[in-house]
Short mmCIF file of C-alpha atoms in Angstrom, two decimals:
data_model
loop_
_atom_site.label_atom_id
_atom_site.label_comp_id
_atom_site.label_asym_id
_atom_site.label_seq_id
_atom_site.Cartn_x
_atom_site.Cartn_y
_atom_site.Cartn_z
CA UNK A 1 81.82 -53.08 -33.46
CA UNK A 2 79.69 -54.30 -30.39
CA UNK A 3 75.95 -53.78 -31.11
CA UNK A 4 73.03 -52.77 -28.78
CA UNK A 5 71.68 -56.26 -28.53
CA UNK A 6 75.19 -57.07 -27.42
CA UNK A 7 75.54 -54.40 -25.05
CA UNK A 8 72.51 -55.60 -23.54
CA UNK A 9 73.38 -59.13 -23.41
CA UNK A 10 76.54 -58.60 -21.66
CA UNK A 11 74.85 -56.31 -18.92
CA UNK A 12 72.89 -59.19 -17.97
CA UNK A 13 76.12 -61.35 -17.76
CA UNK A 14 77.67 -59.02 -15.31
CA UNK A 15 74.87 -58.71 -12.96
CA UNK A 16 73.98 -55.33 -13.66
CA UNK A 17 70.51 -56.17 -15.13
CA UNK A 18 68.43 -59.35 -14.73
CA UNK A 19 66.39 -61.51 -17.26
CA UNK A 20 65.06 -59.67 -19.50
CA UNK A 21 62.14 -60.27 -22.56
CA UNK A 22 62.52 -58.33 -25.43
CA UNK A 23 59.74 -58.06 -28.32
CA UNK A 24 59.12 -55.87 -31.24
CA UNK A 25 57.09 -55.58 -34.01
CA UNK A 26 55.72 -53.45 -37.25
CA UNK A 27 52.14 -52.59 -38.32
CA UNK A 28 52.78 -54.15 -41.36
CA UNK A 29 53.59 -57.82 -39.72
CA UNK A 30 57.09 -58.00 -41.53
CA UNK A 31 59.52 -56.73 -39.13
CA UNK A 32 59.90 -58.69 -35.65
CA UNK A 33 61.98 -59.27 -33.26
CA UNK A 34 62.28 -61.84 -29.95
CA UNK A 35 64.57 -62.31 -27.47
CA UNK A 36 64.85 -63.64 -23.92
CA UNK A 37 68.23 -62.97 -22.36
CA UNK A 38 69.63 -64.38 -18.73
CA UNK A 39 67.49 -66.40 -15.99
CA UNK A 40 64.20 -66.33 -14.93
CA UNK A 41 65.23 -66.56 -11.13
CA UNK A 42 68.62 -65.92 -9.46
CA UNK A 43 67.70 -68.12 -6.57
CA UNK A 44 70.89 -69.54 -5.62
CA UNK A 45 71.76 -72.91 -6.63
CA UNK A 46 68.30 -72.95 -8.68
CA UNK A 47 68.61 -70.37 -11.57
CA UNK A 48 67.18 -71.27 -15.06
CA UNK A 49 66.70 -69.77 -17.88
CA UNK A 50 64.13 -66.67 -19.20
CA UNK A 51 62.48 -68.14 -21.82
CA UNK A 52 59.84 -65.78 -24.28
CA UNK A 53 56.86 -68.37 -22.78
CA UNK A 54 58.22 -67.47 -18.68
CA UNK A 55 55.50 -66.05 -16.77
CA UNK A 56 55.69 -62.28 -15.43
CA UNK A 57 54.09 -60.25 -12.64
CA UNK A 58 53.59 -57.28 -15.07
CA UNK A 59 52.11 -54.65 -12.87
CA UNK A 60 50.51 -51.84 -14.44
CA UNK A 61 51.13 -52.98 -17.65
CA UNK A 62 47.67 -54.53 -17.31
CA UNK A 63 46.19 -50.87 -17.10
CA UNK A 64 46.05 -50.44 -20.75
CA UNK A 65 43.94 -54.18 -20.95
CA UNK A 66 41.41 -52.87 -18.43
CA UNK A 67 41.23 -49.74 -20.39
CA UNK A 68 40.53 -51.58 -23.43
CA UNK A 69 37.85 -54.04 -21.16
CA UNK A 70 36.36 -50.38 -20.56
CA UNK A 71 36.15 -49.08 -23.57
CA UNK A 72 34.67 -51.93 -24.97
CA UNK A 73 31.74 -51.11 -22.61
CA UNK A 74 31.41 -47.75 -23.98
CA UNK A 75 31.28 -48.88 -27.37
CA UNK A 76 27.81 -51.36 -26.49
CA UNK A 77 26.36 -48.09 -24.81
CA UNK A 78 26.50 -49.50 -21.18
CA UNK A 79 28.49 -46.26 -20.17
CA UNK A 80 29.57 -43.46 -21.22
CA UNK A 81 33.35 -41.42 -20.75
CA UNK A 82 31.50 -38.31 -19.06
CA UNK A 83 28.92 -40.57 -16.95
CA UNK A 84 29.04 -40.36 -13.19
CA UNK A 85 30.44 -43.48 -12.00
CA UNK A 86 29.30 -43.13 -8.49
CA UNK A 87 26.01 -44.22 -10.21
CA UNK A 88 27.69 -47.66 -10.81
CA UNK A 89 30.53 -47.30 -8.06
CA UNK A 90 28.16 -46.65 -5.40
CA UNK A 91 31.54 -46.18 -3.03
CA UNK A 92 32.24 -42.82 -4.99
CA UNK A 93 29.44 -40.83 -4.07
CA UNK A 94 29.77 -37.82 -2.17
CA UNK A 95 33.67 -38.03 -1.54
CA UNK A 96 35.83 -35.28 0.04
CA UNK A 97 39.05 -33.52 -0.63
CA UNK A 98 41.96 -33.79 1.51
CA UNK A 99 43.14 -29.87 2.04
CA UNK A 100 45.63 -30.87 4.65
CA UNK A 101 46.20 -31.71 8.73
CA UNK A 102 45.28 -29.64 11.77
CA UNK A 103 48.94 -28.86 13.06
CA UNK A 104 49.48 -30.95 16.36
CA UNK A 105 46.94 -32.86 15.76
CA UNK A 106 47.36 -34.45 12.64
CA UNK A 107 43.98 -34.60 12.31
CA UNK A 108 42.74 -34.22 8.21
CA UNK A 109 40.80 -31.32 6.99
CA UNK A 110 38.35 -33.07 4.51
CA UNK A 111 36.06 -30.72 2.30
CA UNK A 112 33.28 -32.03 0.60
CA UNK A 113 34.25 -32.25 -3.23
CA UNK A 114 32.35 -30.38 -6.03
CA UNK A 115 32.81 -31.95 -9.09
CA UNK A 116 31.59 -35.80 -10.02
CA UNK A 117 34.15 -38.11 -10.95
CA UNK A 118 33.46 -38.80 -14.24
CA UNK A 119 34.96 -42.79 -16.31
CA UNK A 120 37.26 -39.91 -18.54
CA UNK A 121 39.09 -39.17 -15.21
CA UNK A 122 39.45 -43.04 -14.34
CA UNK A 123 40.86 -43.50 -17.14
CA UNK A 124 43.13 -40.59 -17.42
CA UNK A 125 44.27 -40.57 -13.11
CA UNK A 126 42.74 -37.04 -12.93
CA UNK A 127 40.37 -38.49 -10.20
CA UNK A 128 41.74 -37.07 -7.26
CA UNK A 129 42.44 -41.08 -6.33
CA UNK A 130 46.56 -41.99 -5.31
CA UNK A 131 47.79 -45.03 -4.30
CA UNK A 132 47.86 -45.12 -0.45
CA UNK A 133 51.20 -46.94 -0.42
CA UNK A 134 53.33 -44.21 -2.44
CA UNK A 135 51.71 -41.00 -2.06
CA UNK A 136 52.94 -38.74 0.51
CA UNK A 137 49.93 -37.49 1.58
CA UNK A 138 47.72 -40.51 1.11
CA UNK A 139 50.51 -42.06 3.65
CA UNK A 140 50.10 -39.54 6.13
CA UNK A 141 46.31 -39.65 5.86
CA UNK A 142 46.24 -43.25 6.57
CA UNK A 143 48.44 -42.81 9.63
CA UNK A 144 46.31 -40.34 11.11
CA UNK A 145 43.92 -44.00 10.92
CA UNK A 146 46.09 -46.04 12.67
CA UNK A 147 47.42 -48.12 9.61
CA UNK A 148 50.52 -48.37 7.24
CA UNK A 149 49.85 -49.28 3.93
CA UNK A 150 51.87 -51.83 1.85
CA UNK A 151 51.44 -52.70 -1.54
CA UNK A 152 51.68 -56.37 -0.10
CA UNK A 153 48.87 -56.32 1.69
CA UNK A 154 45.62 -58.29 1.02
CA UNK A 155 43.51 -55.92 2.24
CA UNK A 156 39.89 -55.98 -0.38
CA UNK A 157 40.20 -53.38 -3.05
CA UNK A 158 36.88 -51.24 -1.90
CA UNK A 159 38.99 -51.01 1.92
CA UNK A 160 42.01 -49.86 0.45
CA UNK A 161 41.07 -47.75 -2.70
CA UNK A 162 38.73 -45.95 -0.51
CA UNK A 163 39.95 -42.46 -0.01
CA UNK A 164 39.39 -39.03 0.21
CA UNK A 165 40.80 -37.11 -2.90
CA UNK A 166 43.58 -35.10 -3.40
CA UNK A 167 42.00 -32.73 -5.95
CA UNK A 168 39.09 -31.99 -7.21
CA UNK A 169 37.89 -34.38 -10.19
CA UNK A 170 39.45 -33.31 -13.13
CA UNK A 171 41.62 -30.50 -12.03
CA UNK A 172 44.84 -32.46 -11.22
CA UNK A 173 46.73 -35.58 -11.85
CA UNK A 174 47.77 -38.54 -9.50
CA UNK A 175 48.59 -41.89 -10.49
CA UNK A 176 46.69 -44.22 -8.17
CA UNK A 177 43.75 -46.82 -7.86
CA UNK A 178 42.08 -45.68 -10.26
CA UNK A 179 42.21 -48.36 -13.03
CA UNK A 180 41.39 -50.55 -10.11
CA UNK A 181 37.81 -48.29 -9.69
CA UNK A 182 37.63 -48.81 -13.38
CA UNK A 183 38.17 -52.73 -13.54
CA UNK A 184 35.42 -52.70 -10.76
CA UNK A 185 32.85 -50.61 -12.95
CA UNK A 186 33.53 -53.45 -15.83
CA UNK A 187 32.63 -56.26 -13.73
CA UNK A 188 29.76 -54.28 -12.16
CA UNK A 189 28.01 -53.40 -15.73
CA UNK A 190 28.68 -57.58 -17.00
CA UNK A 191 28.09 -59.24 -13.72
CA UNK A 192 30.88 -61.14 -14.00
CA UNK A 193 34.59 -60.76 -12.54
CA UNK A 194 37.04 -58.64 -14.78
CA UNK A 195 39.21 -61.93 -14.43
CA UNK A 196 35.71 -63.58 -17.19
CA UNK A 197 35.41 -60.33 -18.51
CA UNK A 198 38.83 -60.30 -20.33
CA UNK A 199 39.11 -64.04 -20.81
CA UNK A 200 35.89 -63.72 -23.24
CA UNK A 201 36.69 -60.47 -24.23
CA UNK A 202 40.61 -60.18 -24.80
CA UNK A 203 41.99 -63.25 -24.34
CA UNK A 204 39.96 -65.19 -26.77
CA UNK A 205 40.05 -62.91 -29.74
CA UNK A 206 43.56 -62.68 -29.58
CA UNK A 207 44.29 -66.41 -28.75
CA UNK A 208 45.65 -65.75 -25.41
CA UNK A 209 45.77 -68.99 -22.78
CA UNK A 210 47.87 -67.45 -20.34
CA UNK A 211 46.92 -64.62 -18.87
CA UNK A 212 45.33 -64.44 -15.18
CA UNK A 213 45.23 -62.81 -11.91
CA UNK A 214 45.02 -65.98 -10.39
CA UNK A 215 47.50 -68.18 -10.30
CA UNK A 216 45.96 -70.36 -8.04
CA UNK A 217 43.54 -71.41 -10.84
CA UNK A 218 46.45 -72.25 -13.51
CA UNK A 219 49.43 -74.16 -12.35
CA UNK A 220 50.28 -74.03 -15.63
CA UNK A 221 50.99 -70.55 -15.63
CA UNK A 222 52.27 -70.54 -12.03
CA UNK A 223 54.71 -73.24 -12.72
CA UNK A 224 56.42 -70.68 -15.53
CA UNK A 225 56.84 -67.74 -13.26
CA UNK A 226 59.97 -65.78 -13.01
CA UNK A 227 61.45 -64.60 -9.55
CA UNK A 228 61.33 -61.00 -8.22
CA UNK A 229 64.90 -59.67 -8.06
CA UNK A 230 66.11 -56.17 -5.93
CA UNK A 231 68.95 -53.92 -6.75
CA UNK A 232 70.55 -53.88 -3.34
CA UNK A 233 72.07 -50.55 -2.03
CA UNK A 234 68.85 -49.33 -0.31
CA UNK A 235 65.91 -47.42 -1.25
CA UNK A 236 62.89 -45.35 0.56
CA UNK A 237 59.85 -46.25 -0.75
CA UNK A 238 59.29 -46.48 -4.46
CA UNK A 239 62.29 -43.71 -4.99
CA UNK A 240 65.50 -44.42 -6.75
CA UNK A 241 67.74 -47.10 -5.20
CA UNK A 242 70.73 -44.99 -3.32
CA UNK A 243 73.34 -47.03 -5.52
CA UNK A 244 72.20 -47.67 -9.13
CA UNK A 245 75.56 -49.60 -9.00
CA UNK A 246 73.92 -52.01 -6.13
CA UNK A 247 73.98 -55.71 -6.65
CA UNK A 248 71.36 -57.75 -7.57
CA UNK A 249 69.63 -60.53 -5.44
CA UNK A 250 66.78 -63.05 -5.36
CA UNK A 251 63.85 -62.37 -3.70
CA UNK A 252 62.02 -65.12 -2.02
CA UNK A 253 57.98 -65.10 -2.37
CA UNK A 254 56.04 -62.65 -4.03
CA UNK A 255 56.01 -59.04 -4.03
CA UNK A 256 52.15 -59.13 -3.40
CA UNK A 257 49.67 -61.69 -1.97
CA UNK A 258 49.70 -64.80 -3.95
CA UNK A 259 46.90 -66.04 -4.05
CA UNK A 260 44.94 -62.48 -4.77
CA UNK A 261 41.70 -61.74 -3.03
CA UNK A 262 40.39 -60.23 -6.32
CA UNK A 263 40.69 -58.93 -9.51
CA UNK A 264 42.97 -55.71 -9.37
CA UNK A 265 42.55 -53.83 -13.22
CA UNK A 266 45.21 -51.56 -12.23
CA UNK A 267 48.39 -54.19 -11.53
CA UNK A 268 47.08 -57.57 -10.84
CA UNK A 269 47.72 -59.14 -13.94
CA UNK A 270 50.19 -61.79 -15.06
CA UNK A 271 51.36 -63.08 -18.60
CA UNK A 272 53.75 -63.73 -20.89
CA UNK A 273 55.58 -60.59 -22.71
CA UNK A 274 54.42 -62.56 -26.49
CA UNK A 275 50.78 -62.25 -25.12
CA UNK A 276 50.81 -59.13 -23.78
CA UNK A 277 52.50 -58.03 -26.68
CA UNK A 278 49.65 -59.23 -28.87
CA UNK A 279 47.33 -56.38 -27.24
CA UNK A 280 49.73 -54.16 -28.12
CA UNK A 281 49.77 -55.45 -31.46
CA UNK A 282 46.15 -55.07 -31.88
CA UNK A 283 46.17 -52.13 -31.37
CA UNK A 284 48.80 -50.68 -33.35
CA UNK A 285 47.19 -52.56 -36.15
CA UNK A 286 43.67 -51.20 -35.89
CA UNK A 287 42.83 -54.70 -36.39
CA UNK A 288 39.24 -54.73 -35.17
CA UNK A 289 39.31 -57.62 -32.69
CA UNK A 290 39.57 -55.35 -29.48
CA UNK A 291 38.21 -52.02 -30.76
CA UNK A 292 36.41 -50.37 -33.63
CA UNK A 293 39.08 -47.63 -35.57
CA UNK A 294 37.32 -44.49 -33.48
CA UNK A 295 38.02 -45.51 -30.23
CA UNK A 296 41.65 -46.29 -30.84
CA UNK A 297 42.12 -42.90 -32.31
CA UNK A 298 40.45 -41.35 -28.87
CA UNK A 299 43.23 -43.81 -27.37
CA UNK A 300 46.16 -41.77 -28.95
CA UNK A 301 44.17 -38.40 -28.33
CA UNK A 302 44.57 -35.85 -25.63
CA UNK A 303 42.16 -36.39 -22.42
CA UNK A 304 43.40 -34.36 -19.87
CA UNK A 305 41.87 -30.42 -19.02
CA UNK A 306 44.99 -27.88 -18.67
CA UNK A 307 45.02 -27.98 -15.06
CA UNK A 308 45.94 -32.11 -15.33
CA UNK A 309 47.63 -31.57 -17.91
CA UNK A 310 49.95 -29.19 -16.32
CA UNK A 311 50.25 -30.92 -12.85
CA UNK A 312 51.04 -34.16 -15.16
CA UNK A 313 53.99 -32.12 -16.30
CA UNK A 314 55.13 -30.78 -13.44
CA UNK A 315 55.12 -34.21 -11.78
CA UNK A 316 57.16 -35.63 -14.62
CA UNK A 317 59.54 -33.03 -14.32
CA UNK A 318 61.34 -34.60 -11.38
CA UNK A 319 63.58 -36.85 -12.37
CA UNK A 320 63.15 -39.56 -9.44
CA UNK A 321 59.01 -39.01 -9.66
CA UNK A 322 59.22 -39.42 -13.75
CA UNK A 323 61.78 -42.59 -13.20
CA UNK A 324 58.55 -44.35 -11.11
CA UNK A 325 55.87 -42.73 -13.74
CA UNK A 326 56.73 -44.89 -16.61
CA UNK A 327 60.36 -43.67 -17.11
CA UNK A 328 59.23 -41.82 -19.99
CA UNK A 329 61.65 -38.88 -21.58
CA UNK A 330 62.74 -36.11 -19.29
CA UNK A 331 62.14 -32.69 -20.57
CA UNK A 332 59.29 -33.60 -23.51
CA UNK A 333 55.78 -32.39 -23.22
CA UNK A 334 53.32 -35.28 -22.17
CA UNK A 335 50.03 -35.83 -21.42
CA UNK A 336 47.16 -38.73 -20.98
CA UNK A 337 45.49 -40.88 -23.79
CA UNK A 338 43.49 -44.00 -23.11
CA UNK A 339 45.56 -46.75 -21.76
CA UNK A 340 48.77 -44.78 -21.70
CA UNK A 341 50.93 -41.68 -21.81
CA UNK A 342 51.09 -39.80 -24.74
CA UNK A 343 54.57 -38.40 -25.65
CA UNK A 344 53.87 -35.00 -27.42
CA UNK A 345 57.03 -34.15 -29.22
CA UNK A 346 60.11 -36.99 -30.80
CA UNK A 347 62.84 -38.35 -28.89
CA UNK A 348 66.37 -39.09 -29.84
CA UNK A 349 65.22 -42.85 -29.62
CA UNK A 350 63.52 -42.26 -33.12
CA UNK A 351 59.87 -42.72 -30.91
CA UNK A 352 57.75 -40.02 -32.58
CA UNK A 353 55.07 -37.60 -31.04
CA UNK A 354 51.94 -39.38 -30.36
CA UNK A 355 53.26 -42.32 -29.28
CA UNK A 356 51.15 -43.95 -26.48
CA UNK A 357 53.50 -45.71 -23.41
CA UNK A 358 53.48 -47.00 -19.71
CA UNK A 359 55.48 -49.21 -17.52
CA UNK A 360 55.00 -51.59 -14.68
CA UNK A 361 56.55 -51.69 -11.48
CA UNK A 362 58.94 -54.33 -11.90
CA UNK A 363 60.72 -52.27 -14.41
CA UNK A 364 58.74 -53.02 -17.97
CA UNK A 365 58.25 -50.32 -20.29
CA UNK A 366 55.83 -50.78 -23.88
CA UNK A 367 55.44 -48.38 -26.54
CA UNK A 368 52.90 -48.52 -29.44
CA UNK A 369 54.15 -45.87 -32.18
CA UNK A 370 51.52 -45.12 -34.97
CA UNK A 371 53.45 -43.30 -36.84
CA UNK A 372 56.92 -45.27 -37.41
CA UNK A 373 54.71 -48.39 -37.12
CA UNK A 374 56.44 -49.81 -34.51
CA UNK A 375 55.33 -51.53 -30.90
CA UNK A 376 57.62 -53.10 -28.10
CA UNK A 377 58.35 -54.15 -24.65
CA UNK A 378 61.26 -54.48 -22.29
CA UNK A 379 60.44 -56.57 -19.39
CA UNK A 380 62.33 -57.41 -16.16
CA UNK A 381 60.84 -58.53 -12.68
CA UNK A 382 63.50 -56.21 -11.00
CA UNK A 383 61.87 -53.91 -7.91
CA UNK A 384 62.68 -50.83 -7.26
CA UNK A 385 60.33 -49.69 -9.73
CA UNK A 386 62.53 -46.63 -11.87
CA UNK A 387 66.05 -48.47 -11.53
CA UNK A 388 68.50 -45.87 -13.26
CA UNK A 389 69.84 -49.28 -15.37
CA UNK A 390 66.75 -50.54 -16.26
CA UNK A 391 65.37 -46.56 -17.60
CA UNK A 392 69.62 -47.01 -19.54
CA UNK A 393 68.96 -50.24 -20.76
CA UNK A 394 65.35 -49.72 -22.11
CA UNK A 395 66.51 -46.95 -23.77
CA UNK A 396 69.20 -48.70 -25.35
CA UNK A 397 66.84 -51.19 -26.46
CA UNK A 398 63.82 -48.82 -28.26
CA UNK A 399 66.52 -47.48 -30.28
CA UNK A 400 68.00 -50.20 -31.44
CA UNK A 401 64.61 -51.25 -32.67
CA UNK A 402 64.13 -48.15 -34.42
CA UNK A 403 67.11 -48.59 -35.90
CA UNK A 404 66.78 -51.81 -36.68
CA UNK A 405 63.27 -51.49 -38.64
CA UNK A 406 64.54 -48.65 -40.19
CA UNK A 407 67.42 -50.69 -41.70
CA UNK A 408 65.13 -53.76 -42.89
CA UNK A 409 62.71 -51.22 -44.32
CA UNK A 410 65.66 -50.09 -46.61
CA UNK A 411 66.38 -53.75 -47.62
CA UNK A 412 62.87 -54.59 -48.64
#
């Protein structure tokens, strides 16, 4: 009988999946489980191996780290979830809403907006702030100012995450910039970059040496980074490739600027999947070094009002939308923790309600599960974000560790 870990394995032989990392563990620091399958880059003639120590571009997997970097703040009483971070983010006072365009004209109708935005809706992307590269209307609104974003671009964060809302604080979800806003407001409130900020605060409690937005500053690092790959077949932007079938090929460069112009909380980071693993780690344990025990149960606890909790839904309805939100279960209730999304009800992976997950653009997906005990991450450096094989394959892979811990459980 072939198992999972062998189904997986031979998908990455055939091409239909690239390198992948694979790490699991338990709350009770008995069960684990490690694994680095294919090659790091595809690049012809130069392809070598994934190994668990390769270096990864992992996106907005390094939203939940900033969150933590936040909270930590709020915990020494230098902010608060409900404060008005326009007092801090001086860039955020006195923003409008984006109502629509003049027809003909194109011209945006921009009202003045009513409500403050507050860290909570930061944290939980019920600012009113979208990305200006994948939003629809955030696209069309930059048009009407003569320029096309790209997530490549090296544009500074305060030019390019400043933008008018598309709701009013609070009263909506939109995944955007705002982890970036956040990551700002922790650097602001130290006086140091976030890039210090977590290297005192993250890095060194949990023994991490290899975790940066910079490469430029550690060759080290640099010299272990996998390759981008792309599922050919062709795509619009950030949507579901037209052939999940498509081949894969090597991408030459980066994906973004390399080196960075600063420190972006929302997606800049890059690591190795044991590292980032051991945030995840800590705080599935409760373990103390990051957090004190209250503020990791506010991490697992619903944030969002009805009204963003309901647009959150709706958005996640659509299967294409939900496969570039995180890929998380179609058809479940969600809604926003701290550092995650919070799956209300169980899924036929064995992941139980009130487990807290995200993803990052090159197709990784981590779960922290409080209630099985259980934490892990599937990571790729595979763009489109939401491959169809990738969302298969992940799947495949979160229930064979459920299974799997269920099994040694029984044997101990």
């Amino acid at each position: 009988m072939t198992t999972k870990e062998q189904k997986i394995e031979a998908a990455v032989a055939a091409g239909e999946i690239p390198g992948l990392i694979l790490l699991a563990t338990d709350t009770a620091d008995k069960f684990y489980y490690g694994k680095a399958i294919g090659n790091a880059s595809l690049k012809p003639g130069a392809e070598r191996p994934m190994t668990l120590d390769t270096t990864l571009a992992i996106a907005s997997c390094t939203k939940i780290i900033t969150t933590i970097a936040v909270l930590q703040c709020v915990e020494r009483g230098q902010f608060g979830l409900d404060d008005d971070v326009s007092t801090v983010l001086g860039e955020l006072h006195d923003l409008k809403v984006l109502k629509g365009f003049e027809e003909g004209t194109e011209a945006p109708i921009l009202v003045p907006a009513k409500n403050k935005i507050t860290l909570r809706h930061l944290l939980t992307h019920s600012s009113g702030i979208a990305y200006d590269f994948a939003d629809p209307n955030m696209i069309r609104w930059r048009a009407s100012t003569g320029h096309t974003p790209d997530i490549g671009e090296s544009t500074p964060l305060l030019q390019r995450a400043t933008l008018p809302l598309l709701f009013e604080p609070g009263e909506g979800f939109v995944y955007g910039y705002s982890l970036d806003w956040a990551g700002i407001l922790v650097a602001r409130l130290n006086n140091v970059s976030l890039e210090d900020y977590i290297q005192k605060n993250i890095c060194e409690p949990l023994a991490i040496t290899d975790l940066t937005f910079h490469l430029e500053k550690n060759e080290e690092v640099r010299a272990k980074l996998a390759d981008f790959n792309f599922r050919m077949g062709g795509m619009t932007q950030f949507a579901t490739p037209a052939d999940p079938n498509g081949q894969l090929t090597w991408i030459p460069g980066r994906v973004w600027p390399d080196p960075v112009v600063e420190d972006y909380g929302g997606w800049g980071a890059l690591t190795s999947g044991p590292s980032f693993m051991k945030v995840l780690v800590s705080i599935l344990r409760n373990d103390g070094k990051l957090l004190r025990p209250g503020t990791v149960e506010d991490m697992f606890t619903d944030q969002l009002s009805t009204a963003s909790k309901e647009m959150l839904n709706a958005t996640l309805s659509i299967p294409e939308v939900n496969n570039y939100l995180g890929g998380t279960p179609l058809g479940l209730q969600k809604t926003w923790g701290l550092g995650g999304l919070i799956v209300l009800e169980d899924h036929t992976t064995g992941q139980k309600a009130g487990s807290l997950r995200w993803a990052g653009l090159p197709n990784l997906f981590w779960w922290i599960d409080r209630k099985v005990g259980l934490c892990g991450l599937y990571a790729s450096q595979l763009v489109p974000t939401g491959d169809p094989k990738s969302m298969e394959w992940s799947t495949v892979f979160i229930q064979d560790m459920y299974e799997r811990v269920e099994r040694f459980r029984a044997k101990v």
